[in-house]
Amino acid sequence: MASSSQSPTNSLALYHNRDKSFFDACLAYLDSMDSLPVRRPGPRPTAAFGFILDNECRRRWAHYLLQLSEDADEVFKLPPDEFEDELEGSKLTVPTLLPIIIYFAIPELPRIRNRMLPVEKAGAISPPWIFILRDNGTRANMTAPLDPDLIEQVKVKLGVEEQEPKWYRIPWVEVKLVLNCWNRIVMYVLSSLILVLLWLICLVNTR
């Protein structure tokens, strides 16, 4: 859980009053990613080294991102239930926008395309996410240059001062989605067969 003493706004005082430099930074970052050589995507990592961002931490960043939005004044006047919907929607953007904020604050941080991914946690309805410093997807990601000062800077900017970076398992989401799809197909086929069987039984009984 992120420290309550370090809010996103305090840790990144550079961004205040919906500072447009943030959006300029977003565009500059996306341009820099587009300028990278086109390569075949590497294997998806199965383990990653970094900091855990739990639901409370991501909600706090989502709240902060809402403050940066152009319609922030109207959003923060919404009734609690409608504001909660806006907050949940903003939380979906955290995995994309938070790395950009951190890159903007710490330019020397090595670039990793999948900077945030969900962490495997049995039975979790809303699994925590990891802000990745290294992963085992590629050799370059595995050996991304890090030093204690850089790690400390990332920790402070994220507001997770009580944590030390660790290795965590990354679920193979694509396989789970395929399995779920096959499960649904099998259940559909079985349900259809049962209905046909019941229809045949009824047909025989009526004769």
JSON list of C-alpha atoms in Angstrom, two decimals:
[
{"chain": "A", "resi": 1, "resn": "MET", "atom": "CA", "xyz": [0.00, 0.00, 0.00]},
{"chain": "A", "resi": 2, "resn": "ALA", "atom": "CA", "xyz": [1.33, 3.41, -0.89]},
{"chain": "A", "resi": 3, "resn": "SER", "atom": "CA", "xyz": [2.29, 5.83, 1.81]},
{"chain": "A", "resi": 4, "resn": "SER", "atom": "CA", "xyz": [-0.41, 8.36, 2.63]},
{"chain": "A", "resi": 5, "resn": "SER", "atom": "CA", "xyz": [2.23, 10.99, 3.42]},
{"chain": "A", "resi": 6, "resn": "GLN", "atom": "CA", "xyz": [3.33, 11.13, -0.22]},
{"chain": "A", "resi": 7, "resn": "SER", "atom": "CA", "xyz": [0.53, 12.10, -2.54]},
{"chain": "A", "resi": 8, "resn": "PRO", "atom": "CA", "xyz": [1.05, 12.19, -6.30]},
{"chain": "A", "resi": 9, "resn": "THR", "atom": "CA", "xyz": [0.60, 15.96, -6.28]},
{"chain": "A", "resi": 10, "resn": "ASN", "atom": "CA", "xyz": [3.25, 16.42, -3.60]},
{"chain": "A", "resi": 11, "resn": "SER", "atom": "CA", "xyz": [5.71, 14.01, -5.19]},
{"chain": "A", "resi": 12, "resn": "LEU", "atom": "CA", "xyz": [5.28, 15.71, -8.56]},
{"chain": "A", "resi": 13, "resn": "ALA", "atom": "CA", "xyz": [4.75, 19.34, -7.63]},
{"chain": "A", "resi": 14, "resn": "LEU", "atom": "CA", "xyz": [5.89, 20.18, -11.16]},
{"chain": "A", "resi": 15, "resn": "TYR", "atom": "CA", "xyz": [2.37, 19.33, -12.32]},
{"chain": "A", "resi": 16, "resn": "HIS", "atom": "CA", "xyz": [-0.13, 21.72, -10.79]},
{"chain": "A", "resi": 17, "resn": "ASN", "atom": "CA", "xyz": [-3.15, 23.62, -12.04]},
{"chain": "A", "resi": 18, "resn": "ARG", "atom": "CA", "xyz": [-3.39, 21.17, -14.95]},
{"chain": "A", "resi": 19, "resn": "ASP", "atom": "CA", "xyz": [0.04, 22.21, -16.22]},
{"chain": "A", "resi": 20, "resn": "LYS", "atom": "CA", "xyz": [0.07, 21.75, -20.00]},
{"chain": "A", "resi": 21, "resn": "SER", "atom": "CA", "xyz": [3.72, 20.73, -19.86]},
{"chain": "A", "resi": 22, "resn": "PHE", "atom": "CA", "xyz": [2.45, 17.32, -18.78]},
{"chain": "A", "resi": 23, "resn": "PHE", "atom": "CA", "xyz": [0.52, 16.87, -22.02]},
{"chain": "A", "resi": 24, "resn": "ASP", "atom": "CA", "xyz": [3.52, 18.16, -23.97]},
{"chain": "A", "resi": 25, "resn": "ALA", "atom": "CA", "xyz": [5.55, 15.49, -22.19]},
{"chain": "A", "resi": 26, "resn": "CYS", "atom": "CA", "xyz": [3.00, 12.83, -23.19]},
{"chain": "A", "resi": 27, "resn": "LEU", "atom": "CA", "xyz": [3.29, 13.79, -26.85]},
{"chain": "A", "resi": 28, "resn": "ALA", "atom": "CA", "xyz": [7.08, 13.93, -26.69]},
{"chain": "A", "resi": 29, "resn": "TYR", "atom": "CA", "xyz": [7.22, 10.49, -25.07]},
{"chain": "A", "resi": 30, "resn": "LEU", "atom": "CA", "xyz": [4.87, 8.94, -27.62]},
{"chain": "A", "resi": 31, "resn": "ASP", "atom": "CA", "xyz": [6.90, 10.49, -30.43]},
{"chain": "A", "resi": 32, "resn": "SER", "atom": "CA", "xyz": [10.09, 9.04, -28.96]},
{"chain": "A", "resi": 33, "resn": "MET", "atom": "CA", "xyz": [8.49, 5.57, -28.77]},
{"chain": "A", "resi": 34, "resn": "ASP", "atom": "CA", "xyz": [7.29, 5.86, -32.38]},
{"chain": "A", "resi": 35, "resn": "SER", "atom": "CA", "xyz": [10.81, 6.73, -33.49]},
{"chain": "A", "resi": 36, "resn": "LEU", "atom": "CA", "xyz": [12.23, 3.48, -32.10]},
{"chain": "A", "resi": 37, "resn": "PRO", "atom": "CA", "xyz": [13.22, 0.84, -34.69]},
{"chain": "A", "resi": 38, "resn": "VAL", "atom": "CA", "xyz": [10.34, -1.49, -35.53]},
{"chain": "A", "resi": 39, "resn": "ARG", "atom": "CA", "xyz": [11.07, -4.92, -34.11]},
{"chain": "A", "resi": 40, "resn": "ARG", "atom": "CA", "xyz": [9.09, -8.10, -33.68]},
{"chain": "A", "resi": 41, "resn": "PRO", "atom": "CA", "xyz": [7.56, -8.03, -30.17]},
{"chain": "A", "resi": 42, "resn": "GLY", "atom": "CA", "xyz": [9.59, -10.03, -27.67]},
{"chain": "A", "resi": 43, "resn": "PRO", "atom": "CA", "xyz": [8.09, -12.76, -25.50]},
{"chain": "A", "resi": 44, "resn": "ARG", "atom": "CA", "xyz": [5.71, -11.59, -22.84]},
{"chain": "A", "resi": 45, "resn": "PRO", "atom": "CA", "xyz": [7.46, -11.55, -19.45]},
{"chain": "A", "resi": 46, "resn": "THR", "atom": "CA", "xyz": [6.47, -14.15, -16.87]},
{"chain": "A", "resi": 47, "resn": "ALA", "atom": "CA", "xyz": [8.23, -12.33, -14.01]},
{"chain": "A", "resi": 48, "resn": "ALA", "atom": "CA", "xyz": [9.02, -8.70, -13.29]},
{"chain": "A", "resi": 49, "resn": "PHE", "atom": "CA", "xyz": [11.06, -6.73, -10.77]},
{"chain": "A", "resi": 50, "resn": "GLY", "atom": "CA", "xyz": [9.53, -3.56, -9.39]},
{"chain": "A", "resi": 51, "resn": "PHE", "atom": "CA", "xyz": [7.06, -1.88, -7.05]},
{"chain": "A", "resi": 52, "resn": "ILE", "atom": "CA", "xyz": [3.51, -3.02, -6.34]},
{"chain": "A", "resi": 53, "resn": "LEU", "atom": "CA", "xyz": [0.74, -0.48, -6.94]},
{"chain": "A", "resi": 54, "resn": "ASP", "atom": "CA", "xyz": [-2.36, -1.69, -5.15]},
{"chain": "A", "resi": 55, "resn": "ASN", "atom": "CA", "xyz": [-5.92, -0.54, -5.77]},
{"chain": "A", "resi": 56, "resn": "GLU", "atom": "CA", "xyz": [-5.68, 2.35, -3.30]},
{"chain": "A", "resi": 57, "resn": "CYS", "atom": "CA", "xyz": [-2.48, 3.62, -4.91]},
{"chain": "A", "resi": 58, "resn": "ARG", "atom": "CA", "xyz": [-3.96, 3.43, -8.42]},
{"chain": "A", "resi": 59, "resn": "ARG", "atom": "CA", "xyz": [-7.11, 5.21, -7.26]},
{"chain": "A", "resi": 60, "resn": "ARG", "atom": "CA", "xyz": [-5.02, 8.02, -5.84]},
{"chain": "A", "resi": 61, "resn": "TRP", "atom": "CA", "xyz": [-3.19, 8.40, -9.14]},
{"chain": "A", "resi": 62, "resn": "ALA", "atom": "CA", "xyz": [-6.54, 8.24, -10.98]},
{"chain": "A", "resi": 63, "resn": "HIS", "atom": "CA", "xyz": [-7.78, 11.08, -8.76]},
{"chain": "A", "resi": 64, "resn": "TYR", "atom": "CA", "xyz": [-4.68, 13.06, -9.66]},
{"chain": "A", "resi": 65, "resn": "LEU", "atom": "CA", "xyz": [-5.13, 12.43, -13.39]},
{"chain": "A", "resi": 66, "resn": "LEU", "atom": "CA", "xyz": [-8.70, 13.70, -13.13]},
{"chain": "A", "resi": 67, "resn": "GLN", "atom": "CA", "xyz": [-7.26, 16.95, -11.78]},
{"chain": "A", "resi": 68, "resn": "LEU", "atom": "CA", "xyz": [-5.25, 17.26, -15.00]},
{"chain": "A", "resi": 69, "resn": "SER", "atom": "CA", "xyz": [-8.25, 16.78, -17.26]},
{"chain": "A", "resi": 70, "resn": "GLU", "atom": "CA", "xyz": [-9.71, 19.74, -19.10]},
{"chain": "A", "resi": 71, "resn": "ASP", "atom": "CA", "xyz": [-13.16, 19.20, -17.56]},
{"chain": "A", "resi": 72, "resn": "ALA", "atom": "CA", "xyz": [-11.83, 18.71, -14.02]},
{"chain": "A", "resi": 73, "resn": "ASP", "atom": "CA", "xyz": [-13.94, 21.55, -12.59]},
{"chain": "A", "resi": 74, "resn": "GLU", "atom": "CA", "xyz": [-17.14, 19.86, -13.75]},
{"chain": "A", "resi": 75, "resn": "VAL", "atom": "CA", "xyz": [-16.02, 16.35, -12.78]},
{"chain": "A", "resi": 76, "resn": "PHE", "atom": "CA", "xyz": [-15.27, 17.30, -9.18]},
{"chain": "A", "resi": 77, "resn": "LYS", "atom": "CA", "xyz": [-18.75, 18.80, -8.82]},
{"chain": "A", "resi": 78, "resn": "LEU", "atom": "CA", "xyz": [-20.48, 15.54, -9.76]},
{"chain": "A", "resi": 79, "resn": "PRO", "atom": "CA", "xyz": [-22.57, 13.56, -7.23]},
{"chain": "A", "resi": 80, "resn": "PRO", "atom": "CA", "xyz": [-20.54, 10.91, -5.36]},
{"chain": "A", "resi": 81, "resn": "ASP", "atom": "CA", "xyz": [-21.81, 7.96, -7.41]},
{"chain": "A", "resi": 82, "resn": "GLU", "atom": "CA", "xyz": [-21.12, 9.68, -10.74]},
{"chain": "A", "resi": 83, "resn": "PHE", "atom": "CA", "xyz": [-17.73, 10.87, -9.55]},
{"chain": "A", "resi": 84, "resn": "GLU", "atom": "CA", "xyz": [-16.91, 7.28, -8.55]},
{"chain": "A", "resi": 85, "resn": "ASP", "atom": "CA", "xyz": [-17.67, 6.18, -12.12]},
{"chain": "A", "resi": 86, "resn": "GLU", "atom": "CA", "xyz": [-15.33, 8.88, -13.44]},
{"chain": "A", "resi": 87, "resn": "LEU", "atom": "CA", "xyz": [-12.66, 7.79, -10.97]},
{"chain": "A", "resi": 88, "resn": "GLU", "atom": "CA", "xyz": [-12.92, 4.15, -12.02]},
{"chain": "A", "resi": 89, "resn": "GLY", "atom": "CA", "xyz": [-12.67, 5.21, -15.65]},
{"chain": "A", "resi": 90, "resn": "SER", "atom": "CA", "xyz": [-9.61, 7.31, -14.88]},
{"chain": "A", "resi": 91, "resn": "LYS", "atom": "CA", "xyz": [-8.04, 4.34, -13.08]},
{"chain": "A", "resi": 92, "resn": "LEU", "atom": "CA", "xyz": [-8.03, 2.45, -16.38]},
{"chain": "A", "resi": 93, "resn": "THR", "atom": "CA", "xyz": [-5.67, 5.09, -17.81]},
{"chain": "A", "resi": 94, "resn": "VAL", "atom": "CA", "xyz": [-3.13, 4.80, -14.98]},
{"chain": "A", "resi": 95, "resn": "PRO", "atom": "CA", "xyz": [-1.08, 1.95, -16.57]},
{"chain": "A", "resi": 96, "resn": "THR", "atom": "CA", "xyz": [-0.61, 4.13, -19.67]},
{"chain": "A", "resi": 97, "resn": "LEU", "atom": "CA", "xyz": [-0.19, 7.61, -18.22]},
{"chain": "A", "resi": 98, "resn": "LEU", "atom": "CA", "xyz": [1.68, 6.93, -14.99]},
{"chain": "A", "resi": 99, "resn": "PRO", "atom": "CA", "xyz": [4.83, 5.64, -16.75]},
{"chain": "A", "resi": 100, "resn": "ILE", "atom": "CA", "xyz": [4.83, 8.83, -18.86]},
{"chain": "A", "resi": 101, "resn": "ILE", "atom": "CA", "xyz": [4.68, 10.95, -15.69]},
{"chain": "A", "resi": 102, "resn": "ILE", "atom": "CA", "xyz": [7.58, 9.01, -14.18]},
{"chain": "A", "resi": 103, "resn": "TYR", "atom": "CA", "xyz": [9.62, 9.20, -17.42]},
{"chain": "A", "resi": 104, "resn": "PHE", "atom": "CA", "xyz": [9.03, 12.95, -17.52]},
{"chain": "A", "resi": 105, "resn": "ALA", "atom": "CA", "xyz": [10.21, 13.32, -13.92]},
{"chain": "A", "resi": 106, "resn": "ILE", "atom": "CA", "xyz": [13.15, 10.86, -14.29]},
{"chain": "A", "resi": 107, "resn": "PRO", "atom": "CA", "xyz": [14.42, 11.09, -17.89]},
{"chain": "A", "resi": 108, "resn": "GLU", "atom": "CA", "xyz": [17.32, 8.71, -17.22]},
{"chain": "A", "resi": 109, "resn": "LEU", "atom": "CA", "xyz": [14.96, 5.81, -16.40]},
{"chain": "A", "resi": 110, "resn": "PRO", "atom": "CA", "xyz": [15.45, 3.10, -19.07]},
{"chain": "A", "resi": 111, "resn": "ARG", "atom": "CA", "xyz": [12.46, 2.66, -21.40]},
{"chain": "A", "resi": 112, "resn": "ILE", "atom": "CA", "xyz": [10.48, -0.57, -21.15]},
{"chain": "A", "resi": 113, "resn": "ARG", "atom": "CA", "xyz": [7.39, -0.96, -23.33]},
{"chain": "A", "resi": 114, "resn": "ASN", "atom": "CA", "xyz": [5.32, -2.93, -20.79]},
{"chain": "A", "resi": 115, "resn": "ARG", "atom": "CA", "xyz": [6.12, -0.67, -17.84]},
{"chain": "A", "resi": 116, "resn": "MET", "atom": "CA", "xyz": [3.00, -1.69, -15.87]},
{"chain": "A", "resi": 117, "resn": "LEU", "atom": "CA", "xyz": [1.37, -5.14, -15.80]},
{"chain": "A", "resi": 118, "resn": "PRO", "atom": "CA", "xyz": [-1.02, -6.95, -13.45]},
{"chain": "A", "resi": 119, "resn": "VAL", "atom": "CA", "xyz": [0.53, -9.29, -10.91]},
{"chain": "A", "resi": 120, "resn": "GLU", "atom": "CA", "xyz": [-0.62, -12.86, -10.36]},
{"chain": "A", "resi": 121, "resn": "LYS", "atom": "CA", "xyz": [-2.62, -13.09, -7.13]},
{"chain": "A", "resi": 122, "resn": "ALA", "atom": "CA", "xyz": [-4.94, -16.01, -6.44]},
{"chain": "A", "resi": 123, "resn": "GLY", "atom": "CA", "xyz": [-8.56, -15.06, -5.83]},
{"chain": "A", "resi": 124, "resn": "ALA", "atom": "CA", "xyz": [-7.99, -11.33, -6.34]},
{"chain": "A", "resi": 125, "resn": "ILE", "atom": "CA", "xyz": [-10.97, -9.51, -7.87]},
{"chain": "A", "resi": 126, "resn": "SER", "atom": "CA", "xyz": [-8.82, -6.46, -8.60]},
{"chain": "A", "resi": 127, "resn": "PRO", "atom": "CA", "xyz": [-5.23, -7.75, -8.76]},
{"chain": "A", "resi": 128, "resn": "PRO", "atom": "CA", "xyz": [-2.42, -5.33, -7.94]},
{"chain": "A", "resi": 129, "resn": "TRP", "atom": "CA", "xyz": [-0.22, -3.99, -10.70]},
{"chain": "A", "resi": 130, "resn": "ILE", "atom": "CA", "xyz": [3.56, -3.74, -10.77]},
{"chain": "A", "resi": 131, "resn": "PHE", "atom": "CA", "xyz": [5.57, -0.75, -11.93]},
{"chain": "A", "resi": 132, "resn": "ILE", "atom": "CA", "xyz": [8.33, -2.64, -13.71]},
{"chain": "A", "resi": 133, "resn": "LEU", "atom": "CA", "xyz": [12.02, -1.84, -13.42]},
{"chain": "A", "resi": 134, "resn": "ARG", "atom": "CA", "xyz": [13.17, -5.10, -15.04]},
{"chain": "A", "resi": 135, "resn": "ASP", "atom": "CA", "xyz": [11.47, -8.15, -16.51]},
{"chain": "A", "resi": 136, "resn": "ASN", "atom": "CA", "xyz": [12.46, -11.46, -18.08]},
{"chain": "A", "resi": 137, "resn": "GLY", "atom": "CA", "xyz": [10.77, -10.77, -21.42]},
{"chain": "A", "resi": 138, "resn": "THR", "atom": "CA", "xyz": [13.99, -9.84, -23.21]},
{"chain": "A", "resi": 139, "resn": "ARG", "atom": "CA", "xyz": [17.68, -9.76, -22.37]},
{"chain": "A", "resi": 140, "resn": "ALA", "atom": "CA", "xyz": [17.65, -5.95, -22.65]},
{"chain": "A", "resi": 141, "resn": "ASN", "atom": "CA", "xyz": [14.81, -5.69, -20.14]},
{"chain": "A", "resi": 142, "resn": "MET", "atom": "CA", "xyz": [16.49, -8.20, -17.85]},
{"chain": "A", "resi": 143, "resn": "THR", "atom": "CA", "xyz": [19.69, -6.15, -17.75]},
{"chain": "A", "resi": 144, "resn": "ALA", "atom": "CA", "xyz": [18.14, -2.66, -17.81]},
{"chain": "A", "resi": 145, "resn": "PRO", "atom": "CA", "xyz": [20.66, -0.34, -16.11]},
{"chain": "A", "resi": 146, "resn": "LEU", "atom": "CA", "xyz": [19.60, 0.55, -12.58]},
{"chain": "A", "resi": 147, "resn": "ASP", "atom": "CA", "xyz": [21.36, 1.95, -9.56]},
{"chain": "A", "resi": 148, "resn": "PRO", "atom": "CA", "xyz": [20.15, 2.52, -5.98]},
{"chain": "A", "resi": 149, "resn": "ASP", "atom": "CA", "xyz": [19.68, 6.26, -6.54]},
{"chain": "A", "resi": 150, "resn": "LEU", "atom": "CA", "xyz": [17.51, 5.70, -9.60]},
{"chain": "A", "resi": 151, "resn": "ILE", "atom": "CA", "xyz": [15.40, 3.10, -7.79]},
{"chain": "A", "resi": 152, "resn": "GLU", "atom": "CA", "xyz": [14.99, 5.49, -4.86]},
{"chain": "A", "resi": 153, "resn": "GLN", "atom": "CA", "xyz": [13.82, 8.26, -7.19]},
{"chain": "A", "resi": 154, "resn": "VAL", "atom": "CA", "xyz": [11.18, 6.00, -8.72]},
{"chain": "A", "resi": 155, "resn": "LYS", "atom": "CA", "xyz": [10.05, 4.87, -5.27]},
{"chain": "A", "resi": 156, "resn": "VAL", "atom": "CA", "xyz": [9.58, 8.47, -4.10]},
{"chain": "A", "resi": 157, "resn": "LYS", "atom": "CA", "xyz": [7.78, 9.58, -7.27]},
{"chain": "A", "resi": 158, "resn": "LEU", "atom": "CA", "xyz": [5.37, 6.62, -7.04]},
{"chain": "A", "resi": 159, "resn": "GLY", "atom": "CA", "xyz": [4.77, 7.31, -3.34]},
{"chain": "A", "resi": 160, "resn": "VAL", "atom": "CA", "xyz": [5.70, 3.79, -2.20]},
{"chain": "A", "resi": 161, "resn": "GLU", "atom": "CA", "xyz": [8.56, 4.64, 0.18]},
{"chain": "A", "resi": 162, "resn": "GLU", "atom": "CA", "xyz": [7.77, 1.70, 2.47]},
{"chain": "A", "resi": 163, "resn": "GLN", "atom": "CA", "xyz": [8.45, -0.82, -0.30]},
{"chain": "A", "resi": 164, "resn": "GLU", "atom": "CA", "xyz": [11.58, -2.43, -1.64]},
{"chain": "A", "resi": 165, "resn": "PRO", "atom": "CA", "xyz": [11.44, -3.67, -5.25]},
{"chain": "A", "resi": 166, "resn": "LYS", "atom": "CA", "xyz": [10.93, -7.42, -5.63]},
{"chain": "A", "resi": 167, "resn": "TRP", "atom": "CA", "xyz": [10.37, -10.05, -8.31]},
{"chain": "A", "resi": 168, "resn": "TYR", "atom": "CA", "xyz": [6.73, -10.99, -8.95]},
{"chain": "A", "resi": 169, "resn": "ARG", "atom": "CA", "xyz": [5.02, -13.48, -11.24]},
{"chain": "A", "resi": 170, "resn": "ILE", "atom": "CA", "xyz": [3.12, -12.04, -14.21]},
{"chain": "A", "resi": 171, "resn": "PRO", "atom": "CA", "xyz": [0.01, -14.00, -15.27]},
{"chain": "A", "resi": 172, "resn": "TRP", "atom": "CA", "xyz": [-0.18, -15.22, -18.85]},
{"chain": "A", "resi": 173, "resn": "VAL", "atom": "CA", "xyz": [-3.35, -13.33, -19.62]},
{"chain": "A", "resi": 174, "resn": "GLU", "atom": "CA", "xyz": [-3.59, -14.42, -23.24]},
{"chain": "A", "resi": 175, "resn": "VAL", "atom": "CA", "xyz": [-3.67, -18.14, -22.31]},
{"chain": "A", "resi": 176, "resn": "LYS", "atom": "CA", "xyz": [-6.31, -17.54, -19.66]},
{"chain": "A", "resi": 177, "resn": "LEU", "atom": "CA", "xyz": [-8.46, -15.65, -22.15]},
{"chain": "A", "resi": 178, "resn": "VAL", "atom": "CA", "xyz": [-8.18, -18.51, -24.67]},
{"chain": "A", "resi": 179, "resn": "LEU", "atom": "CA", "xyz": [-9.03, -21.09, -22.02]},
{"chain": "A", "resi": 180, "resn": "ASN", "atom": "CA", "xyz": [-12.02, -19.05, -20.89]},
{"chain": "A", "resi": 181, "resn": "CYS", "atom": "CA", "xyz": [-13.16, -18.82, -24.50]},
{"chain": "A", "resi": 182, "resn": "TRP", "atom": "CA", "xyz": [-12.90, -22.60, -24.97]},
{"chain": "A", "resi": 183, "resn": "ASN", "atom": "CA", "xyz": [-14.72, -23.18, -21.69]},
{"chain": "A", "resi": 184, "resn": "ARG", "atom": "CA", "xyz": [-17.59, -21.04, -22.90]},
{"chain": "A", "resi": 185, "resn": "ILE", "atom": "CA", "xyz": [-17.72, -22.90, -26.22]},
{"chain": "A", "resi": 186, "resn": "VAL", "atom": "CA", "xyz": [-17.75, -26.29, -24.45]},
{"chain": "A", "resi": 187, "resn": "MET", "atom": "CA", "xyz": [-20.50, -25.14, -22.07]},
{"chain": "A", "resi": 188, "resn": "TYR", "atom": "CA", "xyz": [-22.53, -23.84, -25.01]},
{"chain": "A", "resi": 189, "resn": "VAL", "atom": "CA", "xyz": [-22.20, -27.14, -26.89]},
{"chain": "A", "resi": 190, "resn": "LEU", "atom": "CA", "xyz": [-23.11, -29.18, -23.80]},
{"chain": "A", "resi": 191, "resn": "SER", "atom": "CA", "xyz": [-26.13, -26.96, -23.10]},
{"chain": "A", "resi": 192, "resn": "SER", "atom": "CA", "xyz": [-27.28, -27.38, -26.70]},
{"chain": "A", "resi": 193, "resn": "LEU", "atom": "CA", "xyz": [-26.92, -31.17, -26.51]},
{"chain": "A", "resi": 194, "resn": "ILE", "atom": "CA", "xyz": [-28.90, -31.26, -23.26]},
{"chain": "A", "resi": 195, "resn": "LEU", "atom": "CA", "xyz": [-31.68, -29.20, -24.82]},
{"chain": "A", "resi": 196, "resn": "VAL", "atom": "CA", "xyz": [-31.78, -31.49, -27.86]},
{"chain": "A", "resi": 197, "resn": "LEU", "atom": "CA", "xyz": [-31.89, -34.55, -25.59]},
{"chain": "A", "resi": 198, "resn": "LEU", "atom": "CA", "xyz": [-34.76, -33.08, -23.58]},
{"chain": "A", "resi": 199, "resn": "TRP", "atom": "CA", "xyz": [-36.62, -32.28, -26.79]},
{"chain": "A", "resi": 200, "resn": "LEU", "atom": "CA", "xyz": [-36.20, -35.88, -28.01]},
{"chain": "A", "resi": 201, "resn": "ILE", "atom": "CA", "xyz": [-37.45, -37.26, -24.69]},
{"chain": "A", "resi": 202, "resn": "CYS", "atom": "CA", "xyz": [-40.50, -35.02, -24.83]},
{"chain": "A", "resi": 203, "resn": "LEU", "atom": "CA", "xyz": [-41.10, -36.04, -28.45]},
{"chain": "A", "resi": 204, "resn": "VAL", "atom": "CA", "xyz": [-40.96, -39.75, -27.57]},
{"chain": "A", "resi": 205, "resn": "ASN", "atom": "CA", "xyz": [-43.30, -39.32, -24.58]},
{"chain": "A", "resi": 206, "resn": "THR", "atom": "CA", "xyz": [-45.93, -37.55, -26.69]},
{"chain": "A", "resi": 207, "resn": "ARG", "atom": "CA", "xyz": [-46.18, -40.45, -29.15]}
]
